[in-house]
CSV table of C-alpha atoms in Angstrom, one decimal:
chain,number,residue,atom,x,y,z
A,1,MET,CA,39.0,-103.5,-48.8
A,2,LYS,CA,37.8,-99.9,-49.3
A,3,LYS,CA,39.4,-98.9,-46.0
A,4,ILE,CA,42.7,-100.5,-47.0
A,5,LEU,CA,42.6,-98.8,-50.5
A,6,LEU,CA,41.9,-95.4,-48.8
A,7,LEU,CA,44.8,-95.9,-46.4
A,8,CYS,CA,47.1,-96.8,-49.2
A,9,LEU,CA,46.1,-93.6,-51.1
A,10,LEU,CA,46.7,-91.5,-48.1
A,11,VAL,CA,50.3,-92.8,-47.7
A,12,VAL,CA,51.1,-92.8,-51.4
A,13,ALA,CA,49.5,-89.5,-52.4
A,14,PRO,CA,52.0,-87.2,-50.6
A,15,LEU,CA,54.9,-89.1,-52.2
A,16,LEU,CA,53.5,-88.7,-55.7
A,17,ALA,CA,52.8,-85.0,-55.0
A,18,ARG,CA,56.4,-84.3,-53.8
A,19,ALA,CA,58.2,-81.9,-56.1
A,20,ASP,CA,61.0,-83.4,-58.2
A,21,LEU,CA,63.7,-80.9,-57.3
A,22,ARG,CA,64.4,-79.4,-53.9
A,23,VAL,CA,65.9,-75.9,-54.4
A,24,PHE,CA,67.8,-73.8,-51.9
A,25,ALA,CA,67.7,-70.2,-53.0
A,26,THR,CA,69.9,-67.7,-51.1
A,27,VAL,CA,67.7,-64.6,-51.8
A,28,PRO,CA,64.0,-64.0,-52.6
A,29,GLU,CA,64.3,-62.9,-56.1
A,30,TRP,CA,65.8,-66.2,-57.3
A,31,GLY,CA,63.4,-68.2,-55.2
A,32,ALA,CA,60.6,-66.4,-57.0
A,33,LEU,CA,62.3,-67.0,-60.4
A,34,VAL,CA,62.7,-70.6,-59.8
A,35,LYS,CA,59.0,-70.9,-58.9
A,36,GLU,CA,58.0,-69.1,-62.1
A,37,ILE,CA,60.0,-71.5,-64.2
A,38,GLY,CA,59.7,-74.8,-62.3
A,39,GLY,CA,56.1,-74.7,-61.2
A,40,PRO,CA,54.9,-77.9,-59.6
A,41,HIS,CA,58.2,-79.7,-60.3
A,42,VAL,CA,60.2,-77.6,-57.7
A,43,SER,CA,60.1,-77.2,-54.0
A,44,VAL,CA,61.8,-73.9,-53.1
A,45,TYR,CA,63.3,-72.9,-49.7
A,46,THR,CA,64.5,-69.2,-49.5
A,47,ALA,CA,67.3,-68.7,-47.0
A,48,THR,CA,66.8,-65.0,-46.5
A,49,HIS,CA,63.8,-62.5,-46.5
A,50,ALA,CA,63.6,-58.9,-47.8
A,51,LEU,CA,64.2,-57.3,-44.4
A,52,GLN,CA,67.6,-58.9,-44.0
A,53,ASP,CA,70.8,-57.5,-45.5
A,54,PRO,CA,71.9,-60.4,-47.8
A,55,HIS,CA,75.6,-59.5,-47.1
A,56,ARG,CA,75.2,-60.2,-43.4
A,57,ILE,CA,73.4,-63.5,-42.6
A,58,GLU,CA,74.0,-66.0,-39.9
A,59,ALA,CA,74.7,-69.6,-40.9
A,60,ARG,CA,71.9,-71.0,-38.6
A,61,PRO,CA,71.3,-74.7,-38.2
A,62,SER,CA,68.0,-74.4,-40.0
A,63,LEU,CA,69.9,-73.2,-43.2
A,64,LEU,CA,72.3,-76.2,-42.9
A,65,ALA,CA,69.4,-78.6,-42.6
A,66,GLN,CA,67.7,-77.2,-45.7
A,67,ALA,CA,71.0,-77.1,-47.7
A,68,ARG,CA,71.7,-80.7,-46.7
A,69,ARG,CA,68.5,-81.8,-48.6
A,70,ALA,CA,68.8,-79.6,-51.6
A,71,ASP,CA,69.2,-80.8,-55.1
A,72,LEU,CA,70.1,-77.4,-56.5
A,73,LEU,CA,71.5,-74.3,-54.7
A,74,VAL,CA,70.8,-71.0,-56.5
A,75,ALA,CA,72.9,-68.0,-55.4
A,76,THR,CA,73.6,-64.5,-56.7
A,77,GLY,CA,77.4,-64.9,-56.5
A,78,ALA,CA,79.8,-62.0,-56.9
A,79,ASP,CA,80.6,-62.3,-53.2
A,80,LEU,CA,77.1,-61.1,-52.2
A,81,GLU,CA,76.8,-64.3,-49.9
A,82,ALA,CA,80.5,-64.7,-49.2
A,83,GLY,CA,80.1,-64.0,-45.5
A,84,TRP,CA,77.8,-67.0,-44.9
A,85,LEU,CA,77.1,-69.3,-47.9
A,86,PRO,CA,80.5,-71.1,-48.1
A,87,LEU,CA,80.0,-72.1,-44.4
A,88,VAL,CA,76.5,-73.4,-45.2
A,89,GLN,CA,77.8,-75.4,-48.2
A,90,ARG,CA,80.7,-76.9,-46.2
A,91,ASP,CA,78.8,-77.8,-43.1
A,92,SER,CA,75.7,-79.2,-44.9
A,93,GLY,CA,77.8,-82.1,-46.1
A,94,ASN,CA,75.9,-82.1,-49.5
A,95,ALA,CA,78.4,-82.8,-52.2
A,96,ALA,CA,75.8,-81.9,-54.9
A,97,ILE,CA,75.7,-78.2,-54.0
A,98,GLN,CA,79.3,-77.4,-53.9
A,99,SER,CA,80.8,-74.7,-56.1
A,100,GLY,CA,81.6,-76.1,-59.5
A,101,ARG,CA,79.1,-78.9,-59.3
A,102,PRO,CA,75.8,-79.0,-61.4
A,103,GLY,CA,73.8,-78.5,-58.2
A,104,TYR,CA,75.4,-75.0,-57.7
A,105,PHE,CA,74.1,-72.1,-59.8
A,106,GLU,CA,75.3,-68.6,-59.7
A,107,ALA,CA,73.3,-65.8,-61.3
A,108,ALA,CA,76.2,-63.4,-61.6
A,109,ALA,CA,78.0,-65.9,-63.9
A,110,VAL,CA,75.5,-65.4,-66.8
A,111,VAL,CA,75.3,-61.6,-66.9
A,112,ARG,CA,77.6,-58.7,-67.3
A,113,LEU,CA,78.2,-57.1,-63.9
A,114,ARG,CA,78.6,-53.3,-63.3
A,115,ASP,CA,81.1,-51.6,-61.0
A,116,VAL,CA,83.9,-54.0,-61.6
A,117,PRO,CA,86.8,-52.5,-59.6
A,118,ALA,CA,90.1,-51.7,-61.4
A,119,VAL,CA,92.0,-52.2,-58.3
A,120,LEU,CA,91.1,-54.3,-55.3
A,121,ASP,CA,91.6,-52.2,-52.1
A,122,ARG,CA,89.7,-53.0,-48.9
A,123,ALA,CA,90.3,-49.5,-47.7
A,124,GLN,CA,87.6,-48.5,-50.2
A,125,GLY,CA,85.0,-50.4,-48.3
A,126,ASP,CA,83.1,-53.6,-48.9
A,127,ILE,CA,83.9,-53.8,-52.6
A,128,HIS,CA,83.1,-56.9,-54.7
A,129,ALA,CA,86.0,-58.2,-56.8
A,130,ALA,CA,83.7,-59.5,-59.6
A,131,GLY,CA,81.5,-56.4,-59.7
A,132,ASN,CA,78.2,-55.1,-58.1
A,133,PRO,CA,76.1,-58.2,-57.2
A,134,HIS,CA,72.6,-56.4,-57.0
A,135,LEU,CA,71.9,-57.5,-60.5
A,136,HIS,CA,68.2,-58.5,-60.3
A,137,LEU,CA,67.2,-54.9,-60.5
A,138,ASP,CA,67.8,-54.8,-64.2
A,139,PRO,CA,64.9,-56.8,-65.8
A,140,TYR,CA,67.1,-57.8,-68.7
A,141,ASN,CA,69.3,-59.6,-66.3
A,142,VAL,CA,66.4,-61.5,-65.0
A,143,LEU,CA,65.7,-62.8,-68.4
A,144,LYS,CA,69.3,-63.9,-68.8
A,145,VAL,CA,69.3,-65.6,-65.4
A,146,GLY,CA,66.0,-67.2,-66.1
A,147,GLU,CA,67.1,-68.8,-69.4
A,148,ALA,CA,70.3,-70.3,-67.8
A,149,LEU,CA,68.3,-71.5,-64.8
A,150,ALA,CA,65.8,-73.3,-66.9
A,151,ALA,CA,68.6,-75.2,-68.7
A,152,ARG,CA,70.2,-76.1,-65.4
A,153,LEU,CA,66.9,-77.4,-64.0
A,154,GLY,CA,66.5,-79.5,-67.1
A,155,GLU,CA,70.0,-80.9,-66.7
A,156,LEU,CA,69.3,-82.0,-63.1
A,157,ASP,CA,65.8,-83.2,-63.9
A,158,PRO,CA,65.8,-84.5,-67.6
A,159,ALA,CA,62.4,-86.1,-67.3
A,160,GLN,CA,60.9,-82.5,-66.8
A,161,ALA,CA,63.3,-80.6,-69.1
A,162,ALA,CA,60.6,-79.7,-71.6
A,163,ASP,CA,58.3,-78.4,-68.8
A,164,TYR,CA,61.1,-76.2,-67.6
A,165,GLN,CA,61.7,-74.7,-71.0
A,166,ALA,CA,58.0,-74.2,-71.4
A,167,GLY,CA,57.8,-72.5,-68.0
A,168,PHE,CA,60.7,-70.2,-68.9
A,169,ARG,CA,59.1,-69.3,-72.3
A,170,ALA,CA,55.8,-68.4,-70.7
A,171,PHE,CA,57.6,-66.4,-68.1
A,172,ALA,CA,59.7,-64.6,-70.7
A,173,GLU,CA,56.7,-63.7,-72.8
A,174,ARG,CA,55.0,-62.0,-69.8
A,175,TRP,CA,58.3,-60.5,-68.6
A,176,GLN,CA,59.1,-58.9,-72.0
A,177,ALA,CA,55.6,-57.4,-72.2
A,178,ALA,CA,56.0,-56.1,-68.8
A,179,ILE,CA,59.4,-54.5,-69.6
A,180,GLY,CA,57.6,-52.6,-72.4
A,181,ARG,CA,55.0,-51.3,-70.0
A,182,TRP,CA,57.5,-50.5,-67.4
A,183,GLU,CA,59.8,-48.5,-69.7
A,184,LYS,CA,57.0,-46.5,-70.9
A,185,LEU,CA,55.7,-45.8,-67.5
A,186,ALA,CA,59.2,-44.8,-66.2
A,187,ALA,CA,60.0,-42.3,-68.9
A,188,PRO,CA,59.6,-39.3,-66.5
A,189,LEU,CA,62.4,-40.8,-64.3
A,190,ARG,CA,65.1,-40.5,-66.9
A,191,GLY,CA,67.8,-38.0,-65.8
A,192,VAL,CA,66.4,-37.6,-62.3
A,193,PRO,CA,69.3,-37.2,-59.7
A,194,VAL,CA,69.0,-39.3,-56.6
A,195,LEU,CA,70.9,-40.2,-53.4
A,196,VAL,CA,71.2,-43.8,-52.4
A,197,HIS,CA,72.0,-45.4,-49.0
A,198,HIS,CA,74.0,-48.2,-50.5
A,199,GLN,CA,75.0,-49.3,-54.0
A,200,SER,CA,72.0,-51.4,-54.1
A,201,PHE,CA,70.3,-49.7,-57.0
A,202,VAL,CA,73.0,-49.4,-59.6
A,203,TYR,CA,71.3,-51.7,-62.1
A,204,LEU,CA,67.9,-50.1,-61.5
A,205,THR,CA,69.1,-46.5,-61.9
A,206,HIS,CA,71.1,-47.4,-64.9
A,207,TRP,CA,68.1,-49.1,-66.6
A,208,LEU,CA,65.9,-46.2,-65.8
A,209,GLY,CA,68.4,-43.5,-66.8
A,210,MET,CA,68.4,-42.0,-63.3
A,211,ARG,CA,71.6,-40.3,-62.0
A,212,GLU,CA,73.2,-41.3,-58.6
A,213,VAL,CA,74.8,-38.2,-57.3
A,214,GLY,CA,75.7,-39.3,-53.8
A,215,MET,CA,75.7,-42.2,-51.3
A,216,LEU,CA,74.9,-42.1,-47.7
A,217,GLU,CA,77.5,-44.6,-46.8
A,218,PRO,CA,80.9,-43.0,-46.9
A,219,LYS,CA,82.2,-46.3,-48.6
A,220,PRO,CA,80.3,-49.4,-49.6
A,221,GLY,CA,79.3,-51.4,-46.6
A,222,ILE,CA,80.5,-48.8,-44.1
A,223,GLU,CA,77.8,-47.2,-41.8
A,224,PRO,CA,77.1,-43.6,-42.5
A,225,THR,CA,78.8,-41.1,-40.2
A,226,SER,CA,77.6,-37.7,-39.1
A,227,GLY,CA,80.7,-36.1,-40.8
A,228,HIS,CA,80.0,-37.8,-44.1
A,229,LEU,CA,76.3,-36.9,-44.0
A,230,THR,CA,77.1,-33.3,-43.2
A,231,ALA,CA,79.5,-33.1,-46.1
A,232,LEU,CA,77.0,-34.8,-48.3
A,233,LEU,CA,74.3,-32.3,-47.3
A,234,ALA,CA,76.7,-29.4,-48.2
A,235,ARG,CA,77.4,-30.9,-51.7
A,236,LEU,CA,73.7,-30.9,-52.4
A,237,GLN,CA,73.8,-27.1,-52.8
A,238,ALA,CA,75.9,-27.6,-55.9
A,239,GLN,CA,74.5,-30.8,-57.1
A,240,PRO,CA,70.9,-31.2,-56.0
A,241,ALA,CA,69.0,-34.5,-55.8
A,242,ARG,CA,65.3,-35.2,-56.0
A,243,MET,CA,65.0,-38.0,-53.6
A,244,VAL,CA,66.8,-40.5,-51.4
A,245,LEU,CA,66.5,-44.3,-52.2
A,246,VAL,CA,66.7,-46.8,-49.4
A,247,ALA,CA,66.2,-50.5,-49.5
A,248,ALA,CA,63.7,-52.2,-47.1
A,249,TYR,CA,66.5,-53.6,-45.0
A,250,ASN,CA,68.4,-50.3,-44.6
A,251,ARG,CA,68.5,-48.5,-41.2
A,252,ASP,CA,66.2,-45.4,-41.6
A,253,GLY,CA,68.3,-43.1,-39.4
A,254,PRO,CA,70.7,-41.7,-42.0
A,255,SER,CA,68.1,-41.2,-44.7
A,256,GLN,CA,65.8,-39.4,-42.2
A,257,TRP,CA,68.7,-37.2,-41.1
A,258,ILE,CA,69.3,-36.0,-44.7
A,259,ALA,CA,65.6,-35.7,-45.3
A,260,SER,CA,64.9,-33.5,-42.3
A,261,ARG,CA,67.6,-31.1,-43.4
A,262,SER,CA,67.2,-31.1,-47.1
A,263,GLY,CA,63.4,-31.5,-47.6
A,264,LEU,CA,64.1,-34.5,-50.0
A,265,PRO,CA,61.6,-37.3,-50.0
A,266,VAL,CA,62.9,-40.7,-48.7
A,267,VAL,CA,61.7,-43.4,-51.0
A,268,LEU,CA,61.7,-46.9,-49.4
A,269,LEU,CA,62.0,-49.4,-52.2
A,270,PRO,CA,61.2,-53.1,-51.8
A,271,TYR,CA,64.6,-54.0,-53.3
A,272,THR,CA,63.4,-57.7,-53.5
A,273,VAL,CA,60.3,-59.8,-53.4
A,274,GLY,CA,58.6,-59.3,-50.1
A,275,GLY,CA,60.3,-55.9,-49.4
A,276,THR,CA,56.9,-54.2,-49.3
A,277,PRO,CA,53.4,-55.7,-48.9
A,278,ALA,CA,52.8,-55.0,-52.5
A,279,ALA,CA,55.9,-56.7,-53.8
A,280,GLY,CA,54.7,-60.2,-53.6
A,281,ASP,CA,56.4,-61.6,-56.7
A,282,LEU,CA,58.8,-60.5,-59.4
A,283,PHE,CA,56.3,-58.6,-61.4
A,284,ALA,CA,54.9,-56.9,-58.4
A,285,LEU,CA,58.4,-56.0,-57.3
A,286,TYR,CA,59.0,-53.9,-60.3
A,287,ASP,CA,55.5,-52.5,-60.4
A,288,ASP,CA,55.7,-51.3,-56.8
A,289,THR,CA,59.2,-50.0,-57.3
A,290,LEU,CA,58.2,-47.8,-60.2
A,291,GLN,CA,55.1,-46.5,-58.5
A,292,ARG,CA,57.0,-45.5,-55.5
A,293,LEU,CA,59.7,-43.6,-57.6
A,294,LEU,CA,57.0,-41.9,-59.6
A,295,ARG,CA,55.0,-40.9,-56.6
A,296,ALA,CA,58.2,-39.3,-55.1
A,297,LEU,CA,58.8,-37.4,-58.4
A,298,ARG,CA,55.3,-35.9,-58.3
């Protein structure tokens, strides 16, 4: 009898331990946020990692398999995943995660986006019609997304709705305290002029009061050319910068070319969770980002 009981426990325990909601997050920052809010009630699959350009992902069979089982798809939106996510949604055959359904959540829909183009012209590069999608590098946006995400989790899983709200409140309390600490720490960065590889850091530099005075890409999403970099180097004489900001997934050739000729430090920022060894969660992402910027300033 004891052996039969033990066998039953071994079979049933994994079923009882299975998370209530299966979440497919397109990028690491939202996967991390879902875990902060959902805790033991969610099982999160993150489709990309920090060393991948989120604009350019292949819709692999493994992504389709995960999307097919998902109860909730959490995306950035604003066309960040436009090159691959619609294909994943379509070929997954999962009606629940299609755009417009409760099982589809867009972070961009709940915040005010920057760099909304006045005119749509693809000659200007890889511009996003809705605005700049790299919104997670403003911590106030993370709060707004977290609040909306907790509500959506509760809609999909009413039995745990109170836990999702409690999870968000606990996260928000820690996050707001961290914002105060980060803003005090980052005071020396206000007004500092920087070059950027891509428009990945618009929300970060605006939050910190830094000034973007040039971009290594001649146009958004267009690889840097020698001619553009040479012209940018010349412009630094009249409009100096203090550092060059690159994301973990950017090629290092263009930034190293500028650095070798200008003497500017290249600051590799994690950009998202997992972008550096120290950026293991959302809090560490901001901690490491600020430490790297301040070291370069010194």
